Short mmCIF file of C-alpha atoms and ligand atoms in Angstrom, two decimals:
data_model
loop_
_atom_site.label_atom_id
_atom_site.label_comp_id
_atom_site.label_asym_id
_atom_site.label_seq_id
_atom_site.Cartn_x
_atom_site.Cartn_y
_atom_site.Cartn_z
CA MET T 1295 -81.05 4.51 88.30
CA ALA T 1296 -78.92 7.47 87.25
CA PHE T 1297 -75.44 7.72 88.67
CA GLN T 1298 -72.49 10.01 88.27
CA LYS T 1299 -69.20 8.82 86.89
CA LYS T 1300 -66.03 10.85 86.92
CA ILE T 1301 -63.93 10.65 83.76
CA SER T 1302 -60.37 11.70 84.48
CA PHE T 1303 -56.90 11.05 83.18
CA ASP T 1304 -53.29 11.40 84.25
CA VAL T 1305 -50.66 13.48 82.50
CA THR T 1306 -46.94 13.77 83.12
CA ILE T 1307 -45.64 17.31 83.45
CA TYR T 1308 -42.02 18.05 82.65
CA ASP T 1309 -40.63 21.41 83.78
CA SER T 1310 -38.66 21.70 80.59
CA PHE T 1311 -37.64 20.04 77.35
CA ASP T 1312 -34.38 18.99 79.04
CA GLU T 1313 -36.25 16.50 81.24
CA LEU T 1314 -37.50 14.47 78.27
CA SER T 1315 -35.95 11.14 77.30
CA GLU T 1316 -33.41 11.28 74.47
CA GLY T 1317 -35.96 9.81 72.03
CA ASP T 1318 -38.64 12.30 73.00
CA LYS T 1319 -36.14 15.17 72.74
CA LEU T 1320 -35.36 14.09 69.20
CA LEU T 1321 -39.06 13.93 68.32
CA MET T 1322 -39.84 17.29 69.93
CA SER T 1323 -36.87 18.84 68.13
CA ALA T 1324 -38.39 17.61 64.86
CA ALA T 1325 -41.66 19.33 65.84
CA VAL T 1326 -39.76 22.54 66.55
CA SER T 1327 -38.00 22.50 63.18
CA ALA T 1328 -41.30 21.71 61.44
CA ARG T 1329 -42.86 24.64 63.33
CA LYS T 1330 -40.22 26.95 61.90
CA ARG T 1331 -41.34 26.00 58.38
CA ALA T 1332 -45.05 26.56 59.08
CA TYR T 1333 -46.99 28.66 56.60
CA ALA T 1334 -49.07 30.88 58.88
CA PRO T 1335 -49.02 34.42 57.44
CA TYR T 1336 -52.59 35.17 58.64
CA SER T 1337 -52.52 34.07 62.26
CA ASN T 1338 -48.77 34.36 62.84
CA PHE T 1339 -49.24 31.32 65.07
CA PHE T 1340 -46.84 28.60 64.08
CA VAL T 1341 -47.35 24.96 64.98
CA GLY T 1342 -45.15 21.96 64.27
CA ALA T 1343 -46.14 18.33 64.74
CA SER T 1344 -43.86 15.32 64.46
CA ILE T 1345 -44.89 11.70 64.48
CA LEU T 1346 -42.83 8.69 65.51
CA LEU T 1347 -43.96 5.61 63.61
CA GLU T 1348 -43.43 2.04 64.80
CA ASN T 1349 -40.79 1.62 62.06
CA ASP T 1350 -38.90 4.51 63.74
CA GLU T 1351 -39.57 6.85 60.81
CA ILE T 1352 -40.30 10.44 61.88
CA ILE T 1353 -42.95 12.42 59.96
CA GLU T 1354 -43.13 16.21 60.23
CA GLY T 1355 -46.03 18.53 59.54
CA ASN T 1356 -46.90 22.16 60.22
CA ASN T 1357 -49.91 24.39 59.86
CA GLN T 1358 -50.70 25.49 56.33
CA GLU T 1359 -52.95 28.53 56.11
CA ASN T 1360 -54.89 29.93 53.17
CA ALA T 1361 -56.21 33.32 52.07
CA SER T 1362 -59.60 31.61 52.22
CA TYR T 1363 -59.18 30.98 55.95
CA PRO T 1364 -61.11 27.71 56.44
CA SER T 1365 -59.12 26.06 53.66
CA GLY T 1366 -56.01 25.88 55.83
CA LEU T 1367 -55.08 22.91 57.96
CA CYS T 1368 -53.54 22.41 61.41
CA ALA T 1369 -50.06 20.95 61.83
CA GLU T 1370 -51.32 17.79 63.53
CA ARG T 1371 -53.62 16.87 60.67
CA VAL T 1372 -51.01 17.67 58.03
CA ALA T 1373 -48.66 15.25 59.82
CA VAL T 1374 -51.17 12.53 60.60
CA PHE T 1375 -52.65 12.55 57.08
CA TYR T 1376 -49.15 12.40 55.59
CA ALA T 1377 -48.48 9.36 57.75
CA GLY T 1378 -51.80 7.79 56.72
CA ALA T 1379 -51.16 8.53 53.04
CA ASN T 1380 -47.57 7.34 52.88
CA PHE T 1381 -47.32 4.73 55.63
CA PRO T 1382 -50.73 3.02 55.66
CA GLY T 1383 -50.90 0.30 58.27
CA VAL T 1384 -47.77 1.50 60.09
CA GLN T 1385 -48.67 2.26 63.68
CA ILE T 1386 -48.15 5.68 65.24
CA LYS T 1387 -46.27 5.59 68.53
CA THR T 1388 -45.99 9.25 69.55
CA ILE T 1389 -46.95 12.71 68.34
CA ALA T 1390 -45.01 15.77 69.51
CA ILE T 1391 -46.45 19.27 69.08
CA SER T 1392 -44.84 22.66 69.53
CA ALA T 1393 -46.36 26.11 69.03
CA ALA T 1394 -44.93 29.61 68.83
CA ALA T 1395 -46.36 33.02 67.94
CA LEU T 1396 -44.82 36.00 66.20
CA ASN T 1397 -46.04 38.61 68.68
CA HIS T 1398 -45.98 36.88 72.05
CA GLU T 1399 -44.16 34.07 73.78
CA VAL T 1400 -46.07 30.80 73.95
CA SER T 1401 -44.80 29.52 77.29
CA GLU T 1402 -47.59 27.01 77.94
CA PRO T 1403 -47.95 23.70 76.07
CA ALA T 1404 -50.32 24.10 73.12
CA ALA T 1405 -53.04 21.46 72.99
CA PRO T 1406 -54.47 20.16 69.72
CA CYS T 1407 -57.82 21.54 68.60
CA GLY T 1408 -60.93 19.38 68.65
CA ASN T 1409 -60.77 18.53 64.95
CA CYS T 1410 -57.18 17.34 65.33
CA ARG T 1411 -58.06 15.26 68.38
CA GLN T 1412 -60.77 13.57 66.32
CA ALA T 1413 -58.40 13.02 63.37
CA ILE T 1414 -55.66 11.53 65.55
CA SER T 1415 -58.16 9.38 67.42
CA GLU T 1416 -59.23 7.78 64.13
CA TYR T 1417 -55.76 6.29 63.81
CA GLU T 1418 -55.53 5.38 67.49
CA PHE T 1419 -58.84 3.53 67.32
CA LYS T 1420 -57.81 1.76 64.09
CA GLN T 1421 -54.47 0.58 65.47
CA ALA T 1422 -56.02 -0.31 68.87
CA LYS T 1423 -52.91 0.97 70.60
CA PRO T 1424 -52.56 4.28 72.43
CA ILE T 1425 -50.75 7.16 70.78
CA LYS T 1426 -48.61 9.14 73.21
CA ILE T 1427 -48.85 12.93 72.87
CA LEU T 1428 -46.20 15.45 73.88
CA LEU T 1429 -47.26 19.11 74.04
CA MET T 1430 -44.98 22.12 74.25
CA GLY T 1431 -45.11 25.83 73.54
CA GLU T 1432 -42.02 27.68 72.42
CA THR T 1433 -40.57 27.79 75.95
CA GLY T 1434 -41.62 26.29 79.27
CA GLY T 1435 -42.74 22.83 80.22
CA VAL T 1436 -43.95 19.78 78.36
CA ILE T 1437 -47.14 17.82 78.97
CA GLU T 1438 -47.21 14.14 78.15
CA CYS T 1439 -50.53 12.37 77.61
CA ASP T 1440 -50.71 8.58 77.34
CA SER T 1441 -53.46 8.49 74.75
CA VAL T 1442 -55.51 10.69 72.43
CA ALA T 1443 -58.64 9.11 73.88
CA ASP T 1444 -57.80 10.93 77.14
CA LEU T 1445 -58.04 14.25 75.28
CA LEU T 1446 -61.34 13.28 73.66
CA PRO T 1447 -63.54 11.57 76.23
CA LEU T 1448 -66.78 10.08 74.94
CA GLY T 1449 -65.34 10.35 71.44
CA PHE T 1450 -66.95 9.17 68.24
CA ASN T 1451 -65.37 6.32 66.30
CA SER T 1452 -66.11 3.84 63.55
CA SER T 1453 -67.72 1.34 65.93
CA TYR T 1454 -70.86 3.50 65.86
CA LEU T 1455 -71.12 3.05 62.09
CA GLU T 1456 -71.28 -0.73 62.17
N1 LIG G 2593 -53.32 25.32 64.75
C1 LIG G 2593 -52.65 24.15 64.62
O1 LIG G 2593 -51.87 23.96 63.69
N2 LIG G 2593 -52.89 23.18 65.54
C2 LIG G 2593 -53.78 23.29 66.56
O2 LIG G 2593 -54.05 22.30 67.23
C3 LIG G 2593 -54.37 24.58 66.87
C4 LIG G 2593 -54.27 25.61 65.81
C5 LIG G 2593 -53.10 26.36 63.75
C6 LIG G 2593 -54.28 26.62 62.86
C7 LIG G 2593 -54.01 28.02 62.41
O3 LIG G 2593 -53.14 27.96 61.29
C8 LIG G 2593 -53.28 28.66 63.57
O4 LIG G 2593 -52.80 27.57 64.37
C9 LIG G 2593 -54.14 29.56 64.44
O5 LIG G 2593 -55.29 28.93 64.84
#
């Protein structure tokens, strides 16, 4: 018999950066500095992502664009792949993301694209421990999600390949 099931999740909304814990402020500040080094001459949309590893190391990444547009990569994947390449087996605790644009103010938290959600969820599934996500624009509030799985309901993972 068919039935309907609601899939929902909770987020924490902070009115501003100032409301974050000291640790999360540090991580978000790393995302902001990474954002300022983004290479985005085509979109003029600059994204920074910082990752807190379980060994307390912080990894930074930013979007890297290309004259052949699809060859570029989002900040989140630059950061998460760097972590995977250089710290294999070290768990990811939190990812902070900040976005800004050249021609307008990004005052709403910028959410990761679908490809980045999938890429981050690969690591979350592998480590079997939720990765916290903090989202911020250039100004305005911050959204905190408890897990990437929340942002990618009914997601695909390696269990299907077994
Ligand atoms: N971008 C990111 O870096 N992360 C996202 O989650 C969304 C989009 C980048 C890709 C491209 O360089 C620019 O933002 C505009 O899409």
